[in-house]
PDB file of C-alpha atoms in Angstrom:
ATOM      1  CA  ALA A   9      18.487  -8.906  -7.423  1.00 74.00           C
ATOM      2  CA  GLN A  10      16.585 -11.611  -9.255  1.00 80.00           C
ATOM      3  CA  SER A  11      14.913 -10.636 -12.455  1.00 88.00           C
ATOM      4  CA  VAL A  12      12.217 -12.800 -14.868  1.00 93.00           C
ATOM      5  CA  THR A  13      11.755 -12.363 -18.312  1.00 95.00           C
ATOM      6  CA  GLN A  14       8.859 -13.770 -20.268  1.00 96.00           C
ATOM      7  CA  LEU A  15       9.662 -12.804 -23.831  1.00 90.00           C
ATOM      8  CA  ASP A  16       5.953 -13.306 -25.197  1.00 94.00           C
ATOM      9  CA  SER A  17       3.031 -10.766 -23.877  1.00 94.00           C
ATOM     10  CA  GLN A  18       0.946 -12.682 -26.067  1.00 96.00           C
ATOM     11  CA  VAL A  19       0.345 -16.264 -27.515  1.00 97.00           C
ATOM     12  CA  PRO A  20      -2.286 -16.658 -29.855  1.00 97.00           C
ATOM     13  CA  VAL A  21      -3.092 -20.188 -30.180  1.00 97.00           C
ATOM     14  CA  PHE A  22      -6.112 -22.870 -31.576  1.00 97.00           C
ATOM     15  CA  GLU A  23      -7.775 -24.994 -29.207  1.00 97.00           C
ATOM     16  CA  GLU A  24      -6.469 -28.764 -28.849  1.00 97.00           C
ATOM     17  CA  ALA A  25      -2.918 -27.057 -29.680  1.00 98.00           C
ATOM     18  CA  PRO A  26      -0.041 -27.267 -27.883  1.00 98.00           C
ATOM     19  CA  VAL A  27       1.680 -24.408 -26.064  1.00 98.00           C
ATOM     20  CA  GLU A  28       4.649 -23.558 -24.431  1.00 97.00           C
ATOM     21  CA  LEU A  29       5.103 -19.999 -22.583  1.00 98.00           C
ATOM     22  CA  ARG A  30       8.658 -19.091 -21.930  1.00 97.00           C
ATOM     23  CA  CYS A  31      10.240 -17.890 -18.582  1.00 97.00           C
ATOM     24  CA  ASN A  32      13.849 -17.079 -18.267  1.00 96.00           C
ATOM     25  CA  TYR A  33      15.280 -15.794 -14.789  1.00 94.00           C
ATOM     26  CA  SER A  34      18.568 -14.409 -14.016  1.00 89.00           C
ATOM     27  CA  SER A  35      20.928 -16.722 -12.707  1.00 72.00           C
ATOM     28  CA  SER A  36      21.471 -17.683  -9.017  1.00 70.00           C
ATOM     29  CA  VAL A  37      22.709 -20.328  -6.928  1.00 72.00           C
ATOM     30  CA  SER A  38      19.594 -21.217  -5.700  1.00 78.00           C
ATOM     31  CA  VAL A  39      16.211 -20.744  -6.827  1.00 85.00           C
ATOM     32  CA  TYR A  40      12.633 -21.280  -6.249  1.00 88.00           C
ATOM     33  CA  LEU A  41      10.332 -20.874  -9.481  1.00 91.00           C
ATOM     34  CA  PHE A  42       6.332 -20.359  -9.935  1.00 93.00           C
ATOM     35  CA  TRP A  43       3.924 -20.156 -12.662  1.00 96.00           C
ATOM     36  CA  TYR A  44       0.774 -18.369 -11.747  1.00 96.00           C
ATOM     37  CA  VAL A  45      -2.491 -17.836 -13.583  1.00 96.00           C
ATOM     38  CA  GLN A  46      -4.989 -14.854 -13.716  1.00 95.00           C
ATOM     39  CA  TYR A  47      -8.500 -15.239 -15.138  1.00 93.00           C
ATOM     40  CA  PRO A  48     -10.133 -12.037 -15.912  1.00 87.00           C
ATOM     41  CA  ASN A  49     -11.133  -9.763 -13.091  1.00 83.00           C
ATOM     42  CA  GLN A  50      -9.509 -12.319 -10.280  1.00 87.00           C
ATOM     43  CA  GLY A  51      -6.259 -12.785  -8.290  1.00 89.00           C
ATOM     44  CA  LEU A  52      -3.663 -14.679  -9.101  1.00 93.00           C
ATOM     45  CA  GLN A  53      -3.656 -18.674  -8.641  1.00 93.00           C
ATOM     46  CA  LEU A  54      -0.626 -20.966  -8.119  1.00 92.00           C
ATOM     47  CA  LEU A  55      -0.341 -23.245 -11.224  1.00 95.00           C
ATOM     48  CA  LEU A  56       2.830 -24.898 -10.240  1.00 94.00           C
ATOM     49  CA  LYS A  57       6.156 -24.553  -8.198  1.00 92.00           C
ATOM     50  CA  TYR A  58       9.825 -25.805  -8.600  1.00 91.00           C
ATOM     51  CA  LEU A  59      11.261 -26.064  -5.123  1.00 86.00           C
ATOM     52  CA  SER A  60      13.962 -28.749  -5.771  1.00 85.00           C
ATOM     53  CA  GLY A  61      14.192 -32.122  -6.973  1.00 87.00           C
ATOM     54  CA  SER A  62      12.847 -33.361 -10.290  1.00 89.00           C
ATOM     55  CA  THR A  63      13.112 -30.828 -12.994  1.00 90.00           C
ATOM     56  CA  LEU A  64       9.453 -31.566 -14.581  1.00 95.00           C
ATOM     57  CA  VAL A  65       7.037 -30.166 -12.555  1.00 95.00           C
ATOM     58  CA  LYS A  66       3.317 -30.878 -12.939  1.00 96.00           C
ATOM     59  CA  GLY A  67       0.566 -28.842 -11.940  1.00 94.00           C
ATOM     60  CA  ILE A  68      -3.342 -27.968 -12.007  1.00 93.00           C
ATOM     61  CA  ASN A  69      -5.018 -27.757 -15.069  1.00 92.00           C
ATOM     62  CA  GLY A  70      -2.946 -30.318 -17.053  1.00 96.00           C
ATOM     63  CA  PHE A  71       0.107 -27.860 -16.934  1.00 97.00           C
ATOM     64  CA  GLU A  72       3.667 -28.617 -16.475  1.00 97.00           C
ATOM     65  CA  ALA A  73       6.997 -26.900 -16.535  1.00 97.00           C
ATOM     66  CA  GLU A  74      10.505 -27.991 -16.781  1.00 95.00           C
ATOM     67  CA  PHE A  75      13.318 -26.419 -14.564  1.00 94.00           C
ATOM     68  CA  ASN A  76      16.643 -25.882 -16.809  1.00 93.00           C
ATOM     69  CA  LYS A  77      19.238 -24.756 -14.361  1.00 90.00           C
ATOM     70  CA  SER A  78      21.823 -24.375 -17.669  1.00 91.00           C
ATOM     71  CA  GLN A  79      19.619 -22.197 -19.464  1.00 92.00           C
ATOM     72  CA  THR A  80      18.180 -20.721 -16.520  1.00 93.00           C
ATOM     73  CA  SER A  81      14.654 -21.191 -17.765  1.00 95.00           C
ATOM     74  CA  PHE A  82      11.592 -22.575 -16.698  1.00 97.00           C
ATOM     75  CA  HIS A  83       9.055 -22.883 -19.252  1.00 97.00           C
ATOM     76  CA  LEU A  84       5.432 -23.560 -19.117  1.00 98.00           C
ATOM     77  CA  ARG A  85       3.684 -26.331 -21.131  1.00 98.00           C
ATOM     78  CA  LYS A  86       0.249 -28.043 -21.943  1.00 98.00           C
ATOM     79  CA  PRO A  87      -0.132 -30.630 -24.797  1.00 97.00           C
ATOM     80  CA  SER A  88      -3.728 -29.439 -25.452  1.00 97.00           C
ATOM     81  CA  VAL A  89      -5.255 -26.605 -24.581  1.00 97.00           C
ATOM     82  CA  HIS A  90      -8.801 -25.447 -23.986  1.00 97.00           C
ATOM     83  CA  ILE A  91     -10.797 -22.136 -24.548  1.00 96.00           C
ATOM     84  CA  SER A  92     -11.076 -22.080 -20.435  1.00 95.00           C
ATOM     85  CA  ASP A  93      -7.107 -21.602 -20.451  1.00 97.00           C
ATOM     86  CA  THR A  94      -7.394 -17.964 -21.851  1.00 96.00           C
ATOM     87  CA  ALA A  95      -5.900 -16.068 -19.319  1.00 97.00           C
ATOM     88  CA  GLU A  96      -2.629 -14.319 -18.285  1.00 96.00           C
ATOM     89  CA  TYR A  97       0.247 -16.189 -16.892  1.00 97.00           C
ATOM     90  CA  PHE A  98       2.964 -14.900 -14.586  1.00 96.00           C
ATOM     91  CA  CYS A  99       6.320 -16.536 -14.061  1.00 96.00           C
ATOM     92  CA  ALA A 100       7.820 -15.374 -10.774  1.00 93.00           C
ATOM     93  CA  VAL A 101      11.097 -16.413  -8.757  1.00 90.00           C
ATOM     94  CA  SER A 102      12.176 -16.115  -5.240  1.00 85.00           C
ATOM     95  CA  ASP A 103      16.236 -16.340  -4.110  1.00 74.00           C
ATOM     96  CA  GLY A 104      16.501 -19.516  -2.355  1.00 65.00           C
ATOM     97  CA  ASN A 105      19.096 -18.025  -0.092  1.00 65.00           C
ATOM     98  CA  THR A 106      16.827 -15.295   1.543  1.00 62.00           C
ATOM     99  CA  GLY A 107      15.179 -17.139   3.816  1.00 54.00           C
ATOM    100  CA  PHE A 108      11.854 -16.266   3.022  1.00 59.00           C
ATOM    101  CA  GLN A 109       9.735 -15.537   0.053  1.00 70.00           C
ATOM    102  CA  LYS A 110      10.090 -12.423  -1.965  1.00 80.00           C
ATOM    103  CA  LEU A 111       8.851 -13.024  -5.248  1.00 87.00           C
ATOM    104  CA  VAL A 112       9.579 -11.189  -8.518  1.00 89.00           C
ATOM    105  CA  PHE A 113       7.100 -11.348 -11.094  1.00 92.00           C
ATOM    106  CA  GLY A 114       7.439 -11.075 -14.861  1.00 94.00           C
ATOM    107  CA  THR A 115       5.510  -9.009 -17.159  1.00 94.00           C
ATOM    108  CA  GLY A 116       3.101 -11.738 -17.870  1.00 95.00           C
ATOM    109  CA  THR A 117       1.934 -13.858 -20.832  1.00 97.00           C
ATOM    110  CA  ARG A 118      -1.505 -13.451 -22.216  1.00 96.00           C
ATOM    111  CA  LEU A 119      -2.777 -16.599 -23.640  1.00 97.00           C
ATOM    112  CA  LEU A 120      -5.599 -16.292 -26.225  1.00 97.00           C
ATOM    113  CA  VAL A 121      -7.282 -19.747 -27.252  1.00 97.00           C
ATOM    114  CA  SER A 122      -9.770 -19.480 -30.241  1.00 96.00           C
ATOM    115  CA  PRO A 123     -12.028 -22.277 -31.376  1.00 95.00           C
TER     116      PRO A 123
ATOM    117  CA  ASP B  16      -9.714 -16.950  -1.813  1.00 50.00           C
ATOM    118  CA  ALA B  17     -11.634 -17.121   1.232  1.00 62.00           C
ATOM    119  CA  GLY B  18      -8.857 -16.810   3.667  1.00 92.00           C
ATOM    120  CA  ILE B  19      -7.807 -13.504   2.543  1.00 95.00           C
ATOM    121  CA  THR B  20     -10.216 -10.342   1.563  1.00 96.00           C
ATOM    122  CA  GLN B  21      -9.415  -6.978   0.358  1.00 97.00           C
ATOM    123  CA  SER B  22     -11.484  -3.817   0.659  1.00 96.00           C
ATOM    124  CA  PRO B  23     -12.544  -1.846  -1.212  1.00 96.00           C
ATOM    125  CA  ARG B  24     -12.992  -3.707  -4.285  1.00 95.00           C
ATOM    126  CA  HIS B  25     -13.052  -0.406  -6.320  1.00 96.00           C
ATOM    127  CA  LYS B  26     -12.466   2.984  -5.293  1.00 97.00           C
ATOM    128  CA  VAL B  27     -12.345   6.114  -7.646  1.00 97.00           C
ATOM    129  CA  THR B  28     -10.512   8.844  -5.715  1.00 96.00           C
ATOM    130  CA  GLU B  29      -9.488  12.753  -6.337  1.00 96.00           C
ATOM    131  CA  THR B  30      -5.834  13.619  -6.619  1.00 97.00           C
ATOM    132  CA  GLY B  31      -3.934  14.665  -3.451  1.00 97.00           C
ATOM    133  CA  THR B  32      -6.474  12.771  -1.331  1.00 96.00           C
ATOM    134  CA  PRO B  33      -5.188  10.058   1.083  1.00 96.00           C
ATOM    135  CA  VAL B  34      -6.582   6.674   0.560  1.00 97.00           C
ATOM    136  CA  THR B  35      -6.096   3.422   2.641  1.00 98.00           C
ATOM    137  CA  LEU B  36      -6.538  -0.075   1.355  1.00 98.00           C
ATOM    138  CA  ARG B  37      -7.203  -2.531   3.422  1.00 98.00           C
ATOM    139  CA  CYS B  38      -6.188  -6.528   3.427  1.00 98.00           C
ATOM    140  CA  HIS B  39      -7.306  -9.033   5.945  1.00 98.00           C
ATOM    141  CA  GLN B  40      -6.439 -12.631   6.555  1.00 97.00           C
ATOM    142  CA  THR B  41      -7.596 -15.653   8.334  1.00 96.00           C
ATOM    143  CA  GLU B  42      -5.012 -17.697   7.823  1.00 92.00           C
ATOM    144  CA  ASN B  43      -2.488 -16.675  10.537  1.00 92.00           C
ATOM    145  CA  HIS B  44       0.192 -16.511   7.753  1.00 92.00           C
ATOM    146  CA  ARG B  45       3.474 -14.233   9.108  1.00 91.00           C
ATOM    147  CA  TYR B  46       4.343 -12.618   5.857  1.00 92.00           C
ATOM    148  CA  MET B  47       1.865 -10.110   4.060  1.00 94.00           C
ATOM    149  CA  TYR B  48       2.463  -8.334   0.696  1.00 95.00           C
ATOM    150  CA  TRP B  49       1.302  -5.426  -1.611  1.00 97.00           C
ATOM    151  CA  TYR B  50       1.842  -5.254  -4.923  1.00 96.00           C
ATOM    152  CA  ARG B  51       0.608  -3.143  -8.019  1.00 97.00           C
ATOM    153  CA  GLN B  52      -0.236  -4.446 -11.020  1.00 95.00           C
ATOM    154  CA  ASP B  53      -0.053  -2.335 -14.419  1.00 94.00           C
ATOM    155  CA  PRO B  54       0.213  -3.427 -18.093  1.00 88.00           C
ATOM    156  CA  GLY B  55       3.451  -4.043 -19.412  1.00 86.00           C
ATOM    157  CA  HIS B  56       5.267  -3.921 -15.800  1.00 90.00           C
ATOM    158  CA  GLY B  57       3.406  -7.135 -14.530  1.00 90.00           C
ATOM    159  CA  LEU B  58       3.266  -7.108 -10.413  1.00 93.00           C
ATOM    160  CA  ARG B  59       5.612  -4.874  -8.531  1.00 94.00           C
ATOM    161  CA  LEU B  60       6.082  -5.116  -5.030  1.00 93.00           C
ATOM    162  CA  ILE B  61       5.224  -2.301  -2.701  1.00 96.00           C
ATOM    163  CA  HIS B  62       5.802  -3.048   0.551  1.00 96.00           C
ATOM    164  CA  TYR B  63       5.727  -6.246   2.725  1.00 94.00           C
ATOM    165  CA  SER B  64       5.388  -7.324   6.625  1.00 94.00           C
ATOM    166  CA  TYR B  65       7.148 -10.383   7.977  1.00 90.00           C
ATOM    167  CA  GLY B  66       5.396  -9.661  11.266  1.00 91.00           C
ATOM    168  CA  VAL B  67       3.436  -7.457  13.408  1.00 94.00           C
ATOM    169  CA  LYS B  68       4.924  -3.645  13.241  1.00 93.00           C
ATOM    170  CA  ASP B  69       7.544  -5.364  11.071  1.00 94.00           C
ATOM    171  CA  THR B  70       7.433  -3.879   7.689  1.00 95.00           C
ATOM    172  CA  ASP B  71       9.884  -2.964   4.549  1.00 93.00           C
ATOM    173  CA  LYS B  72       9.857  -1.424   1.568  1.00 93.00           C
ATOM    174  CA  GLY B  73       9.842  -2.749  -2.092  1.00 91.00           C
ATOM    175  CA  GLU B  74      11.018  -1.535  -5.277  1.00 90.00           C
ATOM    176  CA  VAL B  75       8.204   1.001  -5.897  1.00 95.00           C
ATOM    177  CA  SER B  76       7.347   2.284  -2.422  1.00 95.00           C
ATOM    178  CA  ASP B  77       7.591   5.907  -2.986  1.00 96.00           C
ATOM    179  CA  GLY B  78       4.440   7.666  -2.290  1.00 96.00           C
ATOM    180  CA  TYR B  79       2.832   4.661   0.027  1.00 97.00           C
ATOM    181  CA  SER B  80       2.990   3.511   3.636  1.00 97.00           C
ATOM    182  CA  VAL B  81       2.078   0.487   5.346  1.00 97.00           C
ATOM    183  CA  SER B  82       0.887  -0.561   8.788  1.00 97.00           C
ATOM    184  CA  ARG B  83       0.674  -3.812  10.561  1.00 97.00           C
ATOM    185  CA  SER B  84      -0.825  -3.552  13.917  1.00 96.00           C
ATOM    186  CA  LYS B  85      -2.295  -7.432  13.897  1.00 96.00           C
ATOM    187  CA  THR B  86      -1.296 -10.319  12.210  1.00 95.00           C
ATOM    188  CA  GLU B  87      -4.598 -10.459  10.235  1.00 97.00           C
ATOM    189  CA  ASP B  88      -4.686  -6.887   8.947  1.00 97.00           C
ATOM    190  CA  PHE B  89      -2.000  -4.967   6.519  1.00 98.00           C
ATOM    191  CA  LEU B  90      -2.968  -1.327   5.418  1.00 98.00           C
ATOM    192  CA  LEU B  91      -1.592   0.395   2.725  1.00 98.00           C
ATOM    193  CA  THR B  92      -2.000   3.929   2.617  1.00 98.00           C
ATOM    194  CA  LEU B  93      -1.440   6.565  -0.601  1.00 97.00           C
ATOM    195  CA  GLU B  94      -0.538   9.512   1.518  1.00 93.00           C
ATOM    196  CA  SER B  95      -1.216  11.876  -1.372  1.00 96.00           C
ATOM    197  CA  ALA B  96      -2.998  10.176  -4.402  1.00 97.00           C
ATOM    198  CA  THR B  97      -1.783  10.701  -7.678  1.00 97.00           C
ATOM    199  CA  SER B  98      -2.823   9.795 -11.337  1.00 96.00           C
ATOM    200  CA  SER B  99       0.468   7.802 -11.687  1.00 96.00           C
ATOM    201  CA  GLN B 100      -1.234   5.508  -8.653  1.00 97.00           C
ATOM    202  CA  THR B 101      -3.994   4.516 -10.711  1.00 97.00           C
ATOM    203  CA  SER B 102      -3.439   0.861 -10.727  1.00 97.00           C
ATOM    204  CA  VAL B 103      -4.875  -2.824  -9.533  1.00 96.00           C
ATOM    205  CA  TYR B 104      -3.422  -3.405  -5.902  1.00 97.00           C
ATOM    206  CA  PHE B 105      -3.294  -6.881  -4.908  1.00 96.00           C
ATOM    207  CA  CYS B 106      -2.395  -8.256  -1.116  1.00 96.00           C
ATOM    208  CA  ALA B 107      -0.905 -11.333  -0.989  1.00 94.00           C
ATOM    209  CA  ILE B 108       0.114 -13.766   2.055  1.00 93.00           C
ATOM    210  CA  SER B 109       2.455 -16.788   2.651  1.00 89.00           C
ATOM    211  CA  ASN B 110       3.791 -18.516   5.523  1.00 81.00           C
ATOM    212  CA  ARG B 111       7.869 -19.445   5.971  1.00 69.00           C
ATOM    213  CA  ASP B 112       7.239 -22.885   3.973  1.00 63.00           C
ATOM    214  CA  ILE B 113       8.304 -21.539   0.936  1.00 65.00           C
ATOM    215  CA  GLN B 114       4.778 -22.846  -0.861  1.00 71.00           C
ATOM    216  CA  GLY B 115       3.984 -19.827  -2.920  1.00 79.00           C
ATOM    217  CA  TYR B 116       1.602 -16.805  -2.164  1.00 88.00           C
ATOM    218  CA  THR B 117      -2.361 -16.692  -1.847  1.00 90.00           C
ATOM    219  CA  PHE B 118      -3.537 -13.461  -3.439  1.00 93.00           C
ATOM    220  CA  GLY B 119      -6.496 -11.697  -2.571  1.00 94.00           C
ATOM    221  CA  SER B 120      -9.187 -10.374  -5.133  1.00 93.00           C
ATOM    222  CA  GLY B 121      -7.617  -7.136  -5.624  1.00 95.00           C
ATOM    223  CA  THR B 122      -8.516  -3.246  -5.466  1.00 97.00           C
ATOM    224  CA  ARG B 123      -9.046  -1.031  -8.414  1.00 96.00           C
ATOM    225  CA  LEU B 124      -8.103   2.249  -7.941  1.00 98.00           C
ATOM    226  CA  THR B 125      -8.578   4.974 -10.093  1.00 97.00           C
ATOM    227  CA  VAL B 126      -6.977   8.531  -9.200  1.00 97.00           C
ATOM    228  CA  VAL B 127      -8.797  11.290 -11.153  1.00 96.00           C
TER     229      VAL B 127
END
């Protein structure tokens, strides 16, 4: 079964600084990868996804992620964060061989942006 | 999201009572899911449905049952609530094209 590891439970960063949130998944021949964001007291919102093709994926709000098959990683990056990016971020993986989505989520990384 | 609603948004119930949470969608998506979110565990799949009357268990299904009698509704029932089921419950929907889930706003359930 697929699994996802988000090594950092919390990442503090100053406004306008760059940030990287790390995500590693268990190896599989074919995977689909997702990043979701959860603002306080809300549901999860899709940030970006990797299905196939270019390994650099751009999402909403200036976020991007790079799929690295050899490292089994899908790290999320933003070159300059804003206070409004404070939220919890979840990485998720779906086995591309199952025929339909059943996402497995990581434990989440809380991004804390301070002035 | 406008296409998926969960009810109730908050509920407090007593140990041993049955509880039903409702997920309603207007997107006509085939797949529906129930997850629970707990600190340190992220989201864990309880049950999912791949069509009317077609459901299957997820990784944390003990103590929960589901029903889907119509495409638009997916009900999650805690047969006899326990304190360990205090959590935030999220419903999600998807179609076959692997585009990611759409999540509801969640139900915060407290079992006292």
